[in-house]
Amino acid sequence: MTRTLPVFARIILGLILLGAGVNGYIVLFGFKPIFPTSPAAMELLQGYLLVLVKTVEIICGLLFLTNRFVPLALTATAPLAVNILTFHLFVDPDMLAIGLIVAILEVYLLWSYRRSFRQLMTM
């Protein structure tokens, strides 16, 4: 059980990020989104910022799904997870559940991969 839970969390987080990234590019190209999206987020993220965030989500989602460079992907998605949670907490509470899920999965995976970050915490 202890070995399957991080794999499950990694796959779920990868699917969420990959889906959100692809959905953002669909909106960027002017099509109707596949998954529900926050109008306030699409209004806030415009131009290069939308491309940057969605590209990081797609790349990290693929890294999580393929189990490659997971600590690097966790490092790149940690600021995204914080922003997703705080944005939905303060601006768009309708989609707060997805923000909580992303944050919980991110923290759990950071804890699961804590040995990879041990060297960063030494003087």
PDB file of C-alpha atoms in Angstrom:
ATOM      1  CA  MET A   1       0.000   0.000   0.000  1.00  0.00           C
ATOM      2  CA  THR A   2       2.771   2.450   0.820  1.00  0.00           C
ATOM      3  CA  ARG A   3       4.322   2.015  -2.620  1.00  0.00           C
ATOM      4  CA  THR A   4       1.119   2.247  -4.619  1.00  0.00           C
ATOM      5  CA  LEU A   5      -0.204   5.448  -3.040  1.00  0.00           C
ATOM      6  CA  PRO A   6       2.601   7.716  -4.358  1.00  0.00           C
ATOM      7  CA  VAL A   7       2.205   6.163  -7.821  1.00  0.00           C
ATOM      8  CA  PHE A   8      -1.538   6.790  -7.716  1.00  0.00           C
ATOM      9  CA  ALA A   9      -1.023  10.383  -6.502  1.00  0.00           C
ATOM     10  CA  ARG A  10       1.611  11.023  -9.190  1.00  0.00           C
ATOM     11  CA  ILE A  11      -0.660   9.728 -11.959  1.00  0.00           C
ATOM     12  CA  ILE A  12      -3.688  11.697 -10.749  1.00  0.00           C
ATOM     13  CA  LEU A  13      -1.650  14.908 -10.470  1.00  0.00           C
ATOM     14  CA  GLY A  14      -0.156  14.268 -13.905  1.00  0.00           C
ATOM     15  CA  LEU A  15      -3.591  13.793 -15.452  1.00  0.00           C
ATOM     16  CA  ILE A  16      -4.938  16.950 -13.795  1.00  0.00           C
ATOM     17  CA  LEU A  17      -1.991  19.064 -14.965  1.00  0.00           C
ATOM     18  CA  LEU A  18      -1.955  17.604 -18.467  1.00  0.00           C
ATOM     19  CA  GLY A  19      -5.706  18.128 -18.819  1.00  0.00           C
ATOM     20  CA  ALA A  20      -5.520  21.694 -17.519  1.00  0.00           C
ATOM     21  CA  GLY A  21      -2.607  22.500 -19.816  1.00  0.00           C
ATOM     22  CA  VAL A  22      -4.253  21.120 -22.933  1.00  0.00           C
ATOM     23  CA  ASN A  23      -7.527  22.802 -21.971  1.00  0.00           C
ATOM     24  CA  GLY A  24      -5.694  26.121 -21.647  1.00  0.00           C
ATOM     25  CA  TYR A  25      -4.172  25.793 -25.106  1.00  0.00           C
ATOM     26  CA  ILE A  26      -7.599  24.985 -26.536  1.00  0.00           C
ATOM     27  CA  VAL A  27      -8.932  28.208 -24.996  1.00  0.00           C
ATOM     28  CA  LEU A  28      -5.851  30.064 -26.239  1.00  0.00           C
ATOM     29  CA  PHE A  29      -6.589  29.006 -29.803  1.00  0.00           C
ATOM     30  CA  GLY A  30     -10.139  30.344 -29.496  1.00  0.00           C
ATOM     31  CA  PHE A  31     -12.047  27.082 -29.134  1.00  0.00           C
ATOM     32  CA  LYS A  32     -14.532  26.092 -26.476  1.00  0.00           C
ATOM     33  CA  PRO A  33     -12.780  24.374 -23.536  1.00  0.00           C
ATOM     34  CA  ILE A  34     -13.189  20.624 -23.045  1.00  0.00           C
ATOM     35  CA  PHE A  35     -13.168  20.782 -19.254  1.00  0.00           C
ATOM     36  CA  PRO A  36     -14.772  23.426 -17.054  1.00  0.00           C
ATOM     37  CA  THR A  37     -12.526  26.425 -16.684  1.00  0.00           C
ATOM     38  CA  SER A  38     -12.532  29.501 -14.512  1.00  0.00           C
ATOM     39  CA  PRO A  39     -13.515  32.623 -16.463  1.00  0.00           C
ATOM     40  CA  ALA A  40     -11.648  34.731 -13.909  1.00  0.00           C
ATOM     41  CA  ALA A  41      -8.477  32.687 -14.471  1.00  0.00           C
ATOM     42  CA  MET A  42      -8.727  33.013 -18.241  1.00  0.00           C
ATOM     43  CA  GLU A  43      -9.222  36.761 -17.837  1.00  0.00           C
ATOM     44  CA  LEU A  44      -6.197  37.019 -15.557  1.00  0.00           C
ATOM     45  CA  LEU A  45      -3.920  34.763 -17.615  1.00  0.00           C
ATOM     46  CA  GLN A  46      -3.579  36.323 -21.027  1.00  0.00           C
ATOM     47  CA  GLY A  47      -0.896  36.247 -23.671  1.00  0.00           C
ATOM     48  CA  TYR A  48       2.530  34.946 -22.763  1.00  0.00           C
ATOM     49  CA  LEU A  49       1.578  34.168 -19.140  1.00  0.00           C
ATOM     50  CA  LEU A  50      -1.126  31.732 -20.219  1.00  0.00           C
ATOM     51  CA  VAL A  51       1.321  30.066 -22.623  1.00  0.00           C
ATOM     52  CA  LEU A  52       4.013  29.848 -19.933  1.00  0.00           C
ATOM     53  CA  VAL A  53       1.772  28.378 -17.233  1.00  0.00           C
ATOM     54  CA  LYS A  54       0.039  25.918 -19.554  1.00  0.00           C
ATOM     55  CA  THR A  55       3.336  24.787 -21.082  1.00  0.00           C
ATOM     56  CA  VAL A  56       4.755  24.062 -17.615  1.00  0.00           C
ATOM     57  CA  GLU A  57       1.560  22.187 -16.732  1.00  0.00           C
ATOM     58  CA  ILE A  58       1.771  20.040 -19.872  1.00  0.00           C
ATOM     59  CA  ILE A  59       5.484  19.259 -19.513  1.00  0.00           C
ATOM     60  CA  CYS A  60       5.227  18.461 -15.810  1.00  0.00           C
ATOM     61  CA  GLY A  61       2.051  16.448 -16.324  1.00  0.00           C
ATOM     62  CA  LEU A  62       3.889  14.332 -18.896  1.00  0.00           C
ATOM     63  CA  LEU A  63       6.865  13.952 -16.548  1.00  0.00           C
ATOM     64  CA  PHE A  64       4.572  12.745 -13.767  1.00  0.00           C
ATOM     65  CA  LEU A  65       2.792  10.303 -16.062  1.00  0.00           C
ATOM     66  CA  THR A  66       6.024   8.860 -17.466  1.00  0.00           C
ATOM     67  CA  ASN A  67       7.734   8.799 -14.028  1.00  0.00           C
ATOM     68  CA  ARG A  68      10.692  10.808 -15.324  1.00  0.00           C
ATOM     69  CA  PHE A  69      12.367  13.626 -13.378  1.00  0.00           C
ATOM     70  CA  VAL A  70       9.572  13.638 -10.789  1.00  0.00           C
ATOM     71  CA  PRO A  71      11.506  15.772  -8.238  1.00  0.00           C
ATOM     72  CA  LEU A  72      12.175  18.362 -10.959  1.00  0.00           C
ATOM     73  CA  ALA A  73       8.494  18.354 -11.925  1.00  0.00           C
ATOM     74  CA  LEU A  74       7.525  18.742  -8.265  1.00  0.00           C
ATOM     75  CA  THR A  75       9.863  21.714  -7.978  1.00  0.00           C
ATOM     76  CA  ALA A  76       8.365  23.344 -11.073  1.00  0.00           C
ATOM     77  CA  THR A  77       4.749  22.720 -10.063  1.00  0.00           C
ATOM     78  CA  ALA A  78       5.024  23.776  -6.404  1.00  0.00           C
ATOM     79  CA  PRO A  79       4.516  27.493  -7.207  1.00  0.00           C
ATOM     80  CA  LEU A  80       1.698  26.565  -9.589  1.00  0.00           C
ATOM     81  CA  ALA A  81      -0.027  24.506  -6.893  1.00  0.00           C
ATOM     82  CA  VAL A  82       0.199  27.392  -4.416  1.00  0.00           C
ATOM     83  CA  ASN A  83      -1.192  29.826  -7.002  1.00  0.00           C
ATOM     84  CA  ILE A  84      -3.997  27.465  -8.027  1.00  0.00           C
ATOM     85  CA  LEU A  85      -5.037  27.009  -4.407  1.00  0.00           C
ATOM     86  CA  THR A  86      -4.870  30.681  -3.428  1.00  0.00           C
ATOM     87  CA  PHE A  87      -6.556  31.831  -6.635  1.00  0.00           C
ATOM     88  CA  HIS A  88      -9.514  29.514  -6.102  1.00  0.00           C
ATOM     89  CA  LEU A  89      -9.589  30.291  -2.397  1.00  0.00           C
ATOM     90  CA  PHE A  90      -9.805  34.069  -2.830  1.00  0.00           C
ATOM     91  CA  VAL A  91     -10.981  34.801  -6.387  1.00  0.00           C
ATOM     92  CA  ASP A  92     -12.972  31.845  -7.726  1.00  0.00           C
ATOM     93  CA  PRO A  93     -14.231  29.600  -4.908  1.00  0.00           C
ATOM     94  CA  ASP A  94     -16.475  27.638  -7.296  1.00  0.00           C
ATOM     95  CA  MET A  95     -13.505  25.480  -8.312  1.00  0.00           C
ATOM     96  CA  LEU A  96     -11.832  25.338  -4.889  1.00  0.00           C
ATOM     97  CA  ALA A  97     -12.061  21.532  -4.805  1.00  0.00           C
ATOM     98  CA  ILE A  98      -9.607  21.152  -7.686  1.00  0.00           C
ATOM     99  CA  GLY A  99      -7.222  23.593  -5.989  1.00  0.00           C
ATOM    100  CA  LEU A 100      -7.358  21.570  -2.783  1.00  0.00           C
ATOM    101  CA  ILE A 101      -6.795  18.309  -4.663  1.00  0.00           C
ATOM    102  CA  VAL A 102      -3.766  19.706  -6.502  1.00  0.00           C
ATOM    103  CA  ALA A 103      -2.297  21.138  -3.292  1.00  0.00           C
ATOM    104  CA  ILE A 104      -2.822  17.937  -1.307  1.00  0.00           C
ATOM    105  CA  LEU A 105      -1.318  15.780  -4.060  1.00  0.00           C
ATOM    106  CA  GLU A 106       1.641  18.159  -4.412  1.00  0.00           C
ATOM    107  CA  VAL A 107       2.383  18.165  -0.674  1.00  0.00           C
ATOM    108  CA  TYR A 108       2.006  14.386  -0.444  1.00  0.00           C
ATOM    109  CA  LEU A 109       4.358  13.825  -3.377  1.00  0.00           C
ATOM    110  CA  LEU A 110       6.875  16.305  -1.971  1.00  0.00           C
ATOM    111  CA  TRP A 111       6.804  14.292   1.240  1.00  0.00           C
ATOM    112  CA  SER A 112       7.117  11.014  -0.659  1.00  0.00           C
ATOM    113  CA  TYR A 113      10.142  12.299  -2.599  1.00  0.00           C
ATOM    114  CA  ARG A 114      11.700  14.139   0.355  1.00  0.00           C
ATOM    115  CA  ARG A 115      14.945  12.164   0.038  1.00  0.00           C
ATOM    116  CA  SER A 116      15.505  13.793  -3.351  1.00  0.00           C
ATOM    117  CA  PHE A 117      15.384  17.232  -1.739  1.00  0.00           C
ATOM    118  CA  ARG A 118      17.543  16.417   1.287  1.00  0.00           C
ATOM    119  CA  GLN A 119      20.720  17.777  -0.319  1.00  0.00           C
ATOM    120  CA  LEU A 120      19.043  21.145  -0.943  1.00  0.00           C
ATOM    121  CA  MET A 121      18.438  21.587   2.780  1.00  0.00           C
ATOM    122  CA  THR A 122      22.083  21.254   3.858  1.00  0.00           C
ATOM    123  CA  MET A 123      24.347  24.211   4.556  1.00  0.00           C
TER     124      MET A 123
END
